[in-house]
Every structure is written in structure tokens, then in C-alpha cells.
Amino acid sequence: MLLRPEPLRHAPYADGPPEFAIGLKPIAPEAWLEGGEPDPAARKDPLFAAARPLVWGEAEGSRPGQQEVLELISAVTPVEPRPDLPPLYAAARAVADDLCLMEKRGEAWTLTAVSLSAGSFFTAAEALGRRLDQLHAPVPGFEDRFGPRVQRMFDNLPEPAILERRNWTVVNSGALHAPDIAAIRAEIPAIAPHEAADRLHLRIERQTLRRLPRTGGVLFTIRIWTHPLAALRDSPDHLAAFARAWRAAPEAFRAYKQLALYDALVEAFLRAEGE
Ligand code: HEM
């Protein structure tokens, strides 16, 4: 089934010039998961069957935490009972979001189970078993500026709190499952400037964080919303905010996300729209 997200539900580019930041804000419990995909299992099951190492992984000893994730998800949406499947995957089939179980192994918060059907340029096999600092090794400044704070946040997150953060990038694909960014970017030279509106996509990530009260783990959810740049035409405010954020993005951010690859196409789109 084709996923049709609502137009421009989130506009993180409107928060100002993009930067690397923790940016976590508390949200109300009823705002936890956003729904809007009628049958996530129809999208996730074929990947689970055919590309398992890209989209699924579990470490030994993670089943109690996975079971708790299943209970949390079951409390907010109906979950088809599937005792034949690992509990975290049974839960993930019921929601549009990807689910990451973080547990403390020794001193370090570690990814112990993951259902990653809409991975943004990484795979479950690469991420499973990695600590927070290892997961973020490519992120400029993460280790020095954020690492200890994020670790403390995972340590101290109070049970009822749910936190949210968002980020955005531009990519020449609207596919949710995007494990291989090199293959996607190889197509850029074939895109004509007048095609930019339809072939370049805003890829917006909404993440949430909450404590698992019984096992003490943390559930990290990732929801991807993609929109062709053309969706910005619906709103002059969004278009202007995106243009400002694109042009003000600091060099480290541009380099990390390789935005220079898209400069000519994005500028062609913005100019055609009067920006
Ligand atoms: C409070 C929690 C976290 C914070 C503040 C955080 C922060 C960040 C930031 C700043 C980036 C760079 C892109 C962006 O702006 O988002 C990033 C990338 C990433 N994060 Fe996190 N993160 C958190 C939790 C996690 C968790 C639990 C995972 C486990 C799967 C994870 C996996 C990744 C990966 C794989 C990347 C891409 C790294 C790459 O470029 O290869 N993050 N994160």
C-alpha cells in the first residue's frame, strides 16, 4: 500500500538555521505516536521476510525489555497477537514508527533490539549492539558536546515523561526504507532542474523517548515523514522558512548531510517558486 502522509505535518526547518542539538521537548502522553498509516505491517512484513538484517536485530537478553515495549504499544493501539515473532517486532508491525530498545549494558546505553523499516541511511545490522557514542560517531560534536548529557538523560529520564525531537534533510528519494544513501545519491546527476520539485524530498524525522518502567530500559521511536519539495508550494510561509534554513545551514551541518550535492537543484526549485 502506498503511504500517503499528511502534507507537511512537521516543519523543523521553521525552527531556524539547522544545527546539531539535543533538542528534546516533553510532549503529552496522548501525542506520543502519530499514527496515520492504515497498515504498517503491510510495509514492514515484506522487509522483515526479505531483508531481515537491514531491518531487524535483537541481542541476547533483550526479550524482557521487548515484552515491555509490546505492552506499552498495546496500551495505545491494537496489536495483532503474534507469539511466533519477537515481541518488539510484533509491536512494530502495529505502528508506523520504527522502534529501538536501549538498555544499559555495563555503564553504556546500548541498542539491544531494533525494528528499523524506515532507516535513514543506516541498517539494523550496523546499529545493533552499539553504544550511544558508537551510534553517533559520525555526528560532528556528539561525543564532546552532547555525549555525556545524552547519557545522563537516558539515566535520569523520569518514567511518565515522553520527550520528542525532530530533524530534517533533503534527499532525492521518497522511499521510507533507505538503507543505502550512496545508491540514492548516484541518481542525482540524472535529475533535471525542473524535476527538483518532484524528485527531491524533505525527509523529516520525529523521534520520541520514554522509559520502560519495569526493566528500566528506554524506548526510542523514529517516525519518518517524507514530502516532495513540491509540497512546500502549499504554503508560502513553509517555503520561505525552508529557503531561509537551507541558505543559513552552517557548514558542519551541510557537510554532514552532504547538502552541497543538492544545492543547484534546490536553488533552481526555490528560484522557480520566487524565493
Ligand atoms: C536523546 C537521544 C538522542 C539524541 C539527542 C541524538 C542526536 C543525534 C543527532 C544530533 C544526530 C545527527 C542528525 C540529527 O540532527 O538528528 C543523530 C544521528 C543519529 N542517531 Fe541519534 N540521538 C539520540 C538517540 C539515538 C538513539 C537511541 C539511536 C539508536 C538507534 C540513535 C541513532 C542515530 C544514528 C544511527 C544517527 C546517524 C549517524 C550517522 O550519520 O551515521 N540516536 N543523533
PDB file of N, CA, C and O in Angstrom, residues 56-119:
ATOM      1  N   TRP A  56      15.989  -5.624  11.053  1.00  0.00           N
ATOM      2  CA  TRP A  56      15.673  -6.234  12.349  1.00  0.00           C
ATOM      3  C   TRP A  56      16.925  -6.769  13.039  1.00  0.00           C
ATOM      4  O   TRP A  56      17.810  -7.312  12.374  1.00  0.00           O
ATOM      5  N   GLY A  57      16.964  -6.606  14.349  1.00  0.00           N
ATOM      6  CA  GLY A  57      18.025  -7.246  15.108  1.00  0.00           C
ATOM      7  C   GLY A  57      17.674  -7.272  16.588  1.00  0.00           C
ATOM      8  O   GLY A  57      16.985  -6.383  17.095  1.00  0.00           O
ATOM      9  N   GLU A  58      18.105  -8.303  17.287  1.00  0.00           N
ATOM     10  CA  GLU A  58      17.900  -8.376  18.743  1.00  0.00           C
ATOM     11  C   GLU A  58      19.123  -9.007  19.376  1.00  0.00           C
ATOM     12  O   GLU A  58      19.714  -9.934  18.825  1.00  0.00           O
ATOM     13  N   ALA A  59      19.488  -8.484  20.531  1.00  0.00           N
ATOM     14  CA  ALA A  59      20.613  -9.045  21.273  1.00  0.00           C
ATOM     15  C   ALA A  59      20.089 -10.019  22.325  1.00  0.00           C
ATOM     16  O   ALA A  59      18.924  -9.928  22.750  1.00  0.00           O
ATOM     17  N   GLU A  60      20.934 -10.912  22.719  1.00  0.00           N
ATOM     18  CA  GLU A  60      20.576 -11.848  23.783  1.00  0.00           C
ATOM     19  C   GLU A  60      20.179 -11.073  25.035  1.00  0.00           C
ATOM     20  O   GLU A  60      20.785 -10.047  25.346  1.00  0.00           O
ATOM     21  N   GLY A  61      19.164 -11.569  25.717  1.00  0.00           N
ATOM     22  CA  GLY A  61      18.772 -10.945  26.977  1.00  0.00           C
ATOM     23  C   GLY A  61      17.840  -9.761  26.815  1.00  0.00           C
ATOM     24  O   GLY A  61      17.461  -9.126  27.805  1.00  0.00           O
ATOM     25  N   SER A  62      17.434  -9.438  25.560  1.00  0.00           N
ATOM     26  CA  SER A  62      16.593  -8.255  25.363  1.00  0.00           C
ATOM     27  C   SER A  62      15.092  -8.570  25.389  1.00  0.00           C
ATOM     28  O   SER A  62      14.269  -7.653  25.333  1.00  0.00           O
ATOM     29  N   ARG A  63      14.727  -9.841  25.478  1.00  0.00           N
ATOM     30  CA  ARG A  63      13.297 -10.183  25.396  1.00  0.00           C
ATOM     31  C   ARG A  63      12.424  -9.557  26.505  1.00  0.00           C
ATOM     32  O   ARG A  63      11.323  -9.100  26.215  1.00  0.00           O
ATOM     33  N   PRO A  64      12.903  -9.495  27.782  1.00  0.00           N
ATOM     34  CA  PRO A  64      12.042  -8.827  28.780  1.00  0.00           C
ATOM     35  C   PRO A  64      11.762  -7.363  28.412  1.00  0.00           C
ATOM     36  O   PRO A  64      10.631  -6.893  28.523  1.00  0.00           O
ATOM     37  N   GLY A  65      12.777  -6.643  27.949  1.00  0.00           N
ATOM     38  CA  GLY A  65      12.571  -5.258  27.512  1.00  0.00           C
ATOM     39  C   GLY A  65      11.646  -5.200  26.303  1.00  0.00           C
ATOM     40  O   GLY A  65      10.756  -4.355  26.218  1.00  0.00           O
ATOM     41  N   GLN A  66      11.847  -6.101  25.363  1.00  0.00           N
ATOM     42  CA  GLN A  66      10.979  -6.148  24.176  1.00  0.00           C
ATOM     43  C   GLN A  66       9.510  -6.369  24.583  1.00  0.00           C
ATOM     44  O   GLN A  66       8.605  -5.768  24.031  1.00  0.00           O
ATOM     45  N   GLN A  67       9.332  -7.286  25.562  1.00  0.00           N
ATOM     46  CA  GLN A  67       7.979  -7.585  26.031  1.00  0.00           C
ATOM     47  C   GLN A  67       7.332  -6.321  26.617  1.00  0.00           C
ATOM     48  O   GLN A  67       6.153  -6.036  26.395  1.00  0.00           O
ATOM     49  N   GLU A  68       8.146  -5.538  27.315  1.00  0.00           N
ATOM     50  CA  GLU A  68       7.610  -4.312  27.911  1.00  0.00           C
ATOM     51  C   GLU A  68       7.234  -3.300  26.829  1.00  0.00           C
ATOM     52  O   GLU A  68       6.240  -2.593  26.952  1.00  0.00           O
ATOM     53  N   VAL A  69       8.040  -3.243  25.768  1.00  0.00           N
ATOM     54  CA  VAL A  69       7.695  -2.373  24.642  1.00  0.00           C
ATOM     55  C   VAL A  69       6.346  -2.808  24.056  1.00  0.00           C
ATOM     56  O   VAL A  69       5.462  -1.980  23.790  1.00  0.00           O
ATOM     57  N   LEU A  70       6.183  -4.107  23.890  1.00  0.00           N
ATOM     58  CA  LEU A  70       4.923  -4.632  23.349  1.00  0.00           C
ATOM     59  C   LEU A  70       3.744  -4.194  24.219  1.00  0.00           C
ATOM     60  O   LEU A  70       2.693  -3.790  23.713  1.00  0.00           O
ATOM     61  N   GLU A  71       3.934  -4.230  25.537  1.00  0.00           N
ATOM     62  CA  GLU A  71       2.847  -3.825  26.437  1.00  0.00           C
ATOM     63  C   GLU A  71       2.540  -2.333  26.298  1.00  0.00           C
ATOM     64  O   GLU A  71       1.375  -1.927  26.274  1.00  0.00           O
ATOM     65  N   LEU A  72       3.591  -1.520  26.189  1.00  0.00           N
ATOM     66  CA  LEU A  72       3.377  -0.062  26.048  1.00  0.00           C
ATOM     67  C   LEU A  72       2.625   0.253  24.754  1.00  0.00           C
ATOM     68  O   LEU A  72       1.712   1.068  24.734  1.00  0.00           O
ATOM     69  N   ILE A  73       3.043  -0.395  23.667  1.00  0.00           N
ATOM     70  CA  ILE A  73       2.399  -0.137  22.379  1.00  0.00           C
ATOM     71  C   ILE A  73       0.954  -0.656  22.408  1.00  0.00           C
ATOM     72  O   ILE A  73       0.030   0.010  21.929  1.00  0.00           O
ATOM     73  N   SER A  74       0.762  -1.831  23.019  1.00  0.00           N
ATOM     74  CA  SER A  74      -0.590  -2.405  23.090  1.00  0.00           C
ATOM     75  C   SER A  74      -1.538  -1.497  23.875  1.00  0.00           C
ATOM     76  O   SER A  74      -2.750  -1.535  23.665  1.00  0.00           O
ATOM     77  N   ALA A  75      -0.981  -0.695  24.767  1.00  0.00           N
ATOM     78  CA  ALA A  75      -1.834   0.198  25.568  1.00  0.00           C
ATOM     79  C   ALA A  75      -2.358   1.366  24.740  1.00  0.00           C
ATOM     80  O   ALA A  75      -3.317   2.023  25.139  1.00  0.00           O
ATOM     81  N   VAL A  76      -1.732   1.642  23.588  1.00  0.00           N
ATOM     82  CA  VAL A  76      -2.196   2.795  22.795  1.00  0.00           C
ATOM     83  C   VAL A  76      -2.788   2.413  21.443  1.00  0.00           C
ATOM     84  O   VAL A  76      -3.434   3.228  20.800  1.00  0.00           O
ATOM     85  N   THR A  77      -2.578   1.160  21.011  1.00  0.00           N
ATOM     86  CA  THR A  77      -3.130   0.760  19.709  1.00  0.00           C
ATOM     87  C   THR A  77      -3.288  -0.762  19.684  1.00  0.00           C
ATOM     88  O   THR A  77      -2.530  -1.468  20.359  1.00  0.00           O
ATOM     89  N   PRO A  78      -4.280  -1.277  18.950  1.00  0.00           N
ATOM     90  CA  PRO A  78      -4.435  -2.739  18.911  1.00  0.00           C
ATOM     91  C   PRO A  78      -3.227  -3.405  18.247  1.00  0.00           C
ATOM     92  O   PRO A  78      -2.771  -2.950  17.203  1.00  0.00           O
ATOM     93  N   VAL A  79      -2.729  -4.457  18.869  1.00  0.00           N
ATOM     94  CA  VAL A  79      -1.584  -5.190  18.323  1.00  0.00           C
ATOM     95  C   VAL A  79      -2.029  -6.627  18.053  1.00  0.00           C
ATOM     96  O   VAL A  79      -2.542  -7.295  18.959  1.00  0.00           O
ATOM     97  N   GLU A  80      -1.832  -7.084  16.825  1.00  0.00           N
ATOM     98  CA  GLU A  80      -2.179  -8.473  16.493  1.00  0.00           C
ATOM     99  C   GLU A  80      -1.290  -9.408  17.308  1.00  0.00           C
ATOM    100  O   GLU A  80      -0.057  -9.269  17.274  1.00  0.00           O
ATOM    101  N   PRO A  81      -1.887 -10.352  18.054  1.00  0.00           N
ATOM    102  CA  PRO A  81      -1.040 -11.268  18.835  1.00  0.00           C
ATOM    103  C   PRO A  81      -0.218 -12.142  17.887  1.00  0.00           C
ATOM    104  O   PRO A  81      -0.774 -12.805  17.022  1.00  0.00           O
ATOM    105  N   ARG A  82       1.096 -12.114  18.020  1.00  0.00           N
ATOM    106  CA  ARG A  82       1.971 -12.928  17.168  1.00  0.00           C
ATOM    107  C   ARG A  82       3.067 -13.544  18.026  1.00  0.00           C
ATOM    108  O   ARG A  82       4.219 -13.107  17.994  1.00  0.00           O
ATOM    109  N   PRO A  83       2.691 -14.578  18.806  1.00  0.00           N
ATOM    110  CA  PRO A  83       3.696 -15.196  19.676  1.00  0.00           C
ATOM    111  C   PRO A  83       4.842 -15.831  18.901  1.00  0.00           C
ATOM    112  O   PRO A  83       5.885 -16.157  19.473  1.00  0.00           O
ATOM    113  N   ASP A  84       4.656 -16.003  17.579  1.00  0.00           N
ATOM    114  CA  ASP A  84       5.737 -16.567  16.752  1.00  0.00           C
ATOM    115  C   ASP A  84       6.815 -15.531  16.451  1.00  0.00           C
ATOM    116  O   ASP A  84       7.883 -15.879  15.929  1.00  0.00           O
ATOM    117  N   LEU A  85       6.558 -14.258  16.728  1.00  0.00           N
ATOM    118  CA  LEU A  85       7.519 -13.200  16.378  1.00  0.00           C
ATOM    119  C   LEU A  85       8.174 -12.652  17.646  1.00  0.00           C
ATOM    120  O   LEU A  85       7.581 -12.680  18.725  1.00  0.00           O
ATOM    121  N   PRO A  86       9.383 -12.072  17.524  1.00  0.00           N
ATOM    122  CA  PRO A  86       9.962 -11.391  18.685  1.00  0.00           C
ATOM    123  C   PRO A  86       9.019 -10.258  19.122  1.00  0.00           C
ATOM    124  O   PRO A  86       8.446  -9.577  18.272  1.00  0.00           O
ATOM    125  N   PRO A  87       8.852 -10.054  20.429  1.00  0.00           N
ATOM    126  CA  PRO A  87       7.844  -9.088  20.898  1.00  0.00           C
ATOM    127  C   PRO A  87       8.026  -7.681  20.327  1.00  0.00           C
ATOM    128  O   PRO A  87       7.043  -7.011  20.002  1.00  0.00           O
ATOM    129  N   LEU A  88       9.253  -7.218  20.195  1.00  0.00           N
ATOM    130  CA  LEU A  88       9.448  -5.850  19.689  1.00  0.00           C
ATOM    131  C   LEU A  88       8.982  -5.754  18.235  1.00  0.00           C
ATOM    132  O   LEU A  88       8.422  -4.736  17.821  1.00  0.00           O
ATOM    133  N   TYR A  89       9.198  -6.800  17.462  1.00  0.00           N
ATOM    134  CA  TYR A  89       8.726  -6.746  16.076  1.00  0.00           C
ATOM    135  C   TYR A  89       7.199  -6.877  16.010  1.00  0.00           C
ATOM    136  O   TYR A  89       6.550  -6.193  15.211  1.00  0.00           O
ATOM    137  N   ALA A  90       6.618  -7.715  16.872  1.00  0.00           N
ATOM    138  CA  ALA A  90       5.150  -7.813  16.910  1.00  0.00           C
ATOM    139  C   ALA A  90       4.555  -6.434  17.200  1.00  0.00           C
ATOM    140  O   ALA A  90       3.544  -6.042  16.615  1.00  0.00           O
ATOM    141  N   ALA A  91       5.212  -5.674  18.079  1.00  0.00           N
ATOM    142  CA  ALA A  91       4.742  -4.315  18.403  1.00  0.00           C
ATOM    143  C   ALA A  91       4.959  -3.376  17.222  1.00  0.00           C
ATOM    144  O   ALA A  91       4.086  -2.578  16.873  1.00  0.00           O
ATOM    145  N   ALA A  92       6.126  -3.473  16.582  1.00  0.00           N
ATOM    146  CA  ALA A  92       6.460  -2.542  15.496  1.00  0.00           C
ATOM    147  C   ALA A  92       5.505  -2.681  14.311  1.00  0.00           C
ATOM    148  O   ALA A  92       5.252  -1.712  13.599  1.00  0.00           O
ATOM    149  N   ARG A  93       4.971  -3.890  14.099  1.00  0.00           N
ATOM    150  CA  ARG A  93       4.040  -4.106  12.975  1.00  0.00           C
ATOM    151  C   ARG A  93       2.757  -3.297  13.135  1.00  0.00           C
ATOM    152  O   ARG A  93       2.006  -3.131  12.186  1.00  0.00           O
ATOM    153  N   ALA A  94       2.471  -2.860  14.373  1.00  0.00           N
ATOM    154  CA  ALA A  94       1.207  -2.169  14.631  1.00  0.00           C
ATOM    155  C   ALA A  94       1.330  -0.654  14.516  1.00  0.00           C
ATOM    156  O   ALA A  94       0.327   0.054  14.585  1.00  0.00           O
ATOM    157  N   VAL A  95       2.543  -0.149  14.357  1.00  0.00           N
ATOM    158  CA  VAL A  95       2.738   1.314  14.346  1.00  0.00           C
ATOM    159  C   VAL A  95       3.595   1.738  13.150  1.00  0.00           C
ATOM    160  O   VAL A  95       4.405   0.960  12.647  1.00  0.00           O
ATOM    161  N   ALA A  96       3.418   2.973  12.741  1.00  0.00           N
ATOM    162  CA  ALA A  96       4.197   3.481  11.613  1.00  0.00           C
ATOM    163  C   ALA A  96       5.662   3.683  11.987  1.00  0.00           C
ATOM    164  O   ALA A  96       6.533   3.665  11.124  1.00  0.00           O
ATOM    165  N   ASP A  97       5.907   3.857  13.279  1.00  0.00           N
ATOM    166  CA  ASP A  97       7.249   4.212  13.741  1.00  0.00           C
ATOM    167  C   ASP A  97       8.189   3.008  13.752  1.00  0.00           C
ATOM    168  O   ASP A  97       7.752   1.871  13.903  1.00  0.00           O
ATOM    169  N   ASP A  98       9.465   3.287  13.660  1.00  0.00           N
ATOM    170  CA  ASP A  98      10.484   2.293  13.975  1.00  0.00           C
ATOM    171  C   ASP A  98      10.731   2.317  15.474  1.00  0.00           C
ATOM    172  O   ASP A  98      10.567   3.367  16.130  1.00  0.00           O
ATOM    173  N   LEU A  99      11.111   1.167  16.023  1.00  0.00           N
ATOM    174  CA  LEU A  99      11.269   1.038  17.475  1.00  0.00           C
ATOM    175  C   LEU A  99      12.681   0.581  17.817  1.00  0.00           C
ATOM    176  O   LEU A  99      13.172  -0.408  17.259  1.00  0.00           O
ATOM    177  N   CYS A 100      13.308   1.320  18.728  1.00  0.00           N
ATOM    178  CA  CYS A 100      14.669   0.997  19.168  1.00  0.00           C
ATOM    179  C   CYS A 100      14.646   0.801  20.678  1.00  0.00           C
ATOM    180  O   CYS A 100      14.254   1.713  21.415  1.00  0.00           O
ATOM    181  N   LEU A 101      15.083  -0.353  21.130  1.00  0.00           N
ATOM    182  CA  LEU A 101      15.173  -0.610  22.569  1.00  0.00           C
ATOM    183  C   LEU A 101      16.598  -0.336  23.037  1.00  0.00           C
ATOM    184  O   LEU A 101      17.540  -0.958  22.551  1.00  0.00           O
ATOM    185  N   MET A 102      16.718   0.628  23.940  1.00  0.00           N
ATOM    186  CA  MET A 102      18.030   0.970  24.504  1.00  0.00           C
ATOM    187  C   MET A 102      18.079   0.427  25.935  1.00  0.00           C
ATOM    188  O   MET A 102      17.162   0.662  26.728  1.00  0.00           O
ATOM    189  N   GLU A 103      19.141  -0.299  26.245  1.00  0.00           N
ATOM    190  CA  GLU A 103      19.287  -0.833  27.597  1.00  0.00           C
ATOM    191  C   GLU A 103      20.706  -0.598  28.066  1.00  0.00           C
ATOM    192  O   GLU A 103      21.645  -0.533  27.260  1.00  0.00           O
ATOM    193  N   LYS A 104      20.821  -0.483  29.397  1.00  0.00           N
ATOM    194  CA  LYS A 104      22.146  -0.215  29.927  1.00  0.00           C
ATOM    195  C   LYS A 104      22.907  -1.538  30.021  1.00  0.00           C
ATOM    196  O   LYS A 104      22.456  -2.482  30.668  1.00  0.00           O
ATOM    197  N   ARG A 105      24.001  -1.597  29.332  1.00  0.00           N
ATOM    198  CA  ARG A 105      24.875  -2.775  29.415  1.00  0.00           C
ATOM    199  C   ARG A 105      26.186  -2.273  29.992  1.00  0.00           C
ATOM    200  O   ARG A 105      26.859  -1.455  29.340  1.00  0.00           O
ATOM    201  N   GLY A 106      26.477  -2.702  31.215  1.00  0.00           N
ATOM    202  CA  GLY A 106      27.597  -2.098  31.914  1.00  0.00           C
ATOM    203  C   GLY A 106      27.259  -0.637  32.157  1.00  0.00           C
ATOM    204  O   GLY A 106      26.156  -0.304  32.594  1.00  0.00           O
ATOM    205  N   GLU A 107      28.173   0.236  31.818  1.00  0.00           N
ATOM    206  CA  GLU A 107      27.958   1.673  32.043  1.00  0.00           C
ATOM    207  C   GLU A 107      27.271   2.341  30.857  1.00  0.00           C
ATOM    208  O   GLU A 107      26.940   3.518  30.909  1.00  0.00           O
ATOM    209  N   ALA A 108      27.103   1.624  29.746  1.00  0.00           N
ATOM    210  CA  ALA A 108      26.750   2.303  28.499  1.00  0.00           C
ATOM    211  C   ALA A 108      25.353   1.934  27.990  1.00  0.00           C
ATOM    212  O   ALA A 108      24.988   0.745  27.942  1.00  0.00           O
ATOM    213  N   TRP A 109      24.599   2.951  27.575  1.00  0.00           N
ATOM    214  CA  TRP A 109      23.317   2.707  26.928  1.00  0.00           C
ATOM    215  C   TRP A 109      23.578   2.126  25.539  1.00  0.00           C
ATOM    216  O   TRP A 109      24.326   2.688  24.746  1.00  0.00           O
ATOM    217  N   THR A 110      22.915   0.998  25.275  1.00  0.00           N
ATOM    218  CA  THR A 110      23.248   0.163  24.119  1.00  0.00           C
ATOM    219  C   THR A 110      21.960  -0.227  23.393  1.00  0.00           C
ATOM    220  O   THR A 110      20.935  -0.488  24.034  1.00  0.00           O
ATOM    221  N   LEU A 111      22.023  -0.291  22.087  1.00  0.00           N
ATOM    222  CA  LEU A 111      20.857  -0.706  21.289  1.00  0.00           C
ATOM    223  C   LEU A 111      20.768  -2.233  21.335  1.00  0.00           C
ATOM    224  O   LEU A 111      21.605  -2.921  20.753  1.00  0.00           O
ATOM    225  N   THR A 112      19.734  -2.737  22.043  1.00  0.00           N
ATOM    226  CA  THR A 112      19.667  -4.200  22.227  1.00  0.00           C
ATOM    227  C   THR A 112      18.597  -4.870  21.366  1.00  0.00           C
ATOM    228  O   THR A 112      18.603  -6.093  21.241  1.00  0.00           O
ATOM    229  N   ALA A 113      17.669  -4.089  20.822  1.00  0.00           N
ATOM    230  CA  ALA A 113      16.716  -4.657  19.852  1.00  0.00           C
ATOM    231  C   ALA A 113      16.214  -3.523  18.994  1.00  0.00           C
ATOM    232  O   ALA A 113      16.024  -2.400  19.476  1.00  0.00           O
ATOM    233  N   VAL A 114      16.011  -3.819  17.704  1.00  0.00           N
ATOM    234  CA  VAL A 114      15.630  -2.734  16.801  1.00  0.00           C
ATOM    235  C   VAL A 114      14.798  -3.255  15.647  1.00  0.00           C
ATOM    236  O   VAL A 114      15.113  -4.276  15.038  1.00  0.00           O
ATOM    237  N   SER A 115      13.694  -2.551  15.386  1.00  0.00           N
ATOM    238  CA  SER A 115      12.924  -2.757  14.163  1.00  0.00           C
ATOM    239  C   SER A 115      13.043  -1.468  13.373  1.00  0.00           C
ATOM    240  O   SER A 115      12.543  -0.425  13.790  1.00  0.00           O
ATOM    241  N   LEU A 116      13.740  -1.529  12.245  1.00  0.00           N
ATOM    242  CA  LEU A 116      14.163  -0.317  11.517  1.00  0.00           C
ATOM    243  C   LEU A 116      13.718  -0.420  10.056  1.00  0.00           C
ATOM    244  O   LEU A 116      14.530  -0.608   9.167  1.00  0.00           O
ATOM    245  N   SER A 117      12.417  -0.291   9.831  1.00  0.00           N
ATOM    246  CA  SER A 117      11.910  -0.478   8.465  1.00  0.00           C
ATOM    247  C   SER A 117      12.038   0.776   7.622  1.00  0.00           C
ATOM    248  O   SER A 117      11.826   0.734   6.409  1.00  0.00           O
ATOM    249  N   ALA A 118      12.332   1.910   8.257  1.00  0.00           N
ATOM    250  CA  ALA A 118      12.486   3.167   7.503  1.00  0.00           C
ATOM    251  C   ALA A 118      13.810   3.815   7.888  1.00  0.00           C
ATOM    252  O   ALA A 118      13.883   5.000   8.191  1.00  0.00           O
ATOM    253  N   GLY A 119      14.856   3.017   7.868  1.00  0.00           N
ATOM    254  CA  GLY A 119      16.170   3.502   8.311  1.00  0.00           C
ATOM    255  C   GLY A 119      16.678   4.620   7.411  1.00  0.00           C
ATOM    256  O   GLY A 119      16.635   4.507   6.196  1.00  0.00           O
TER     257      GLY A 119
END
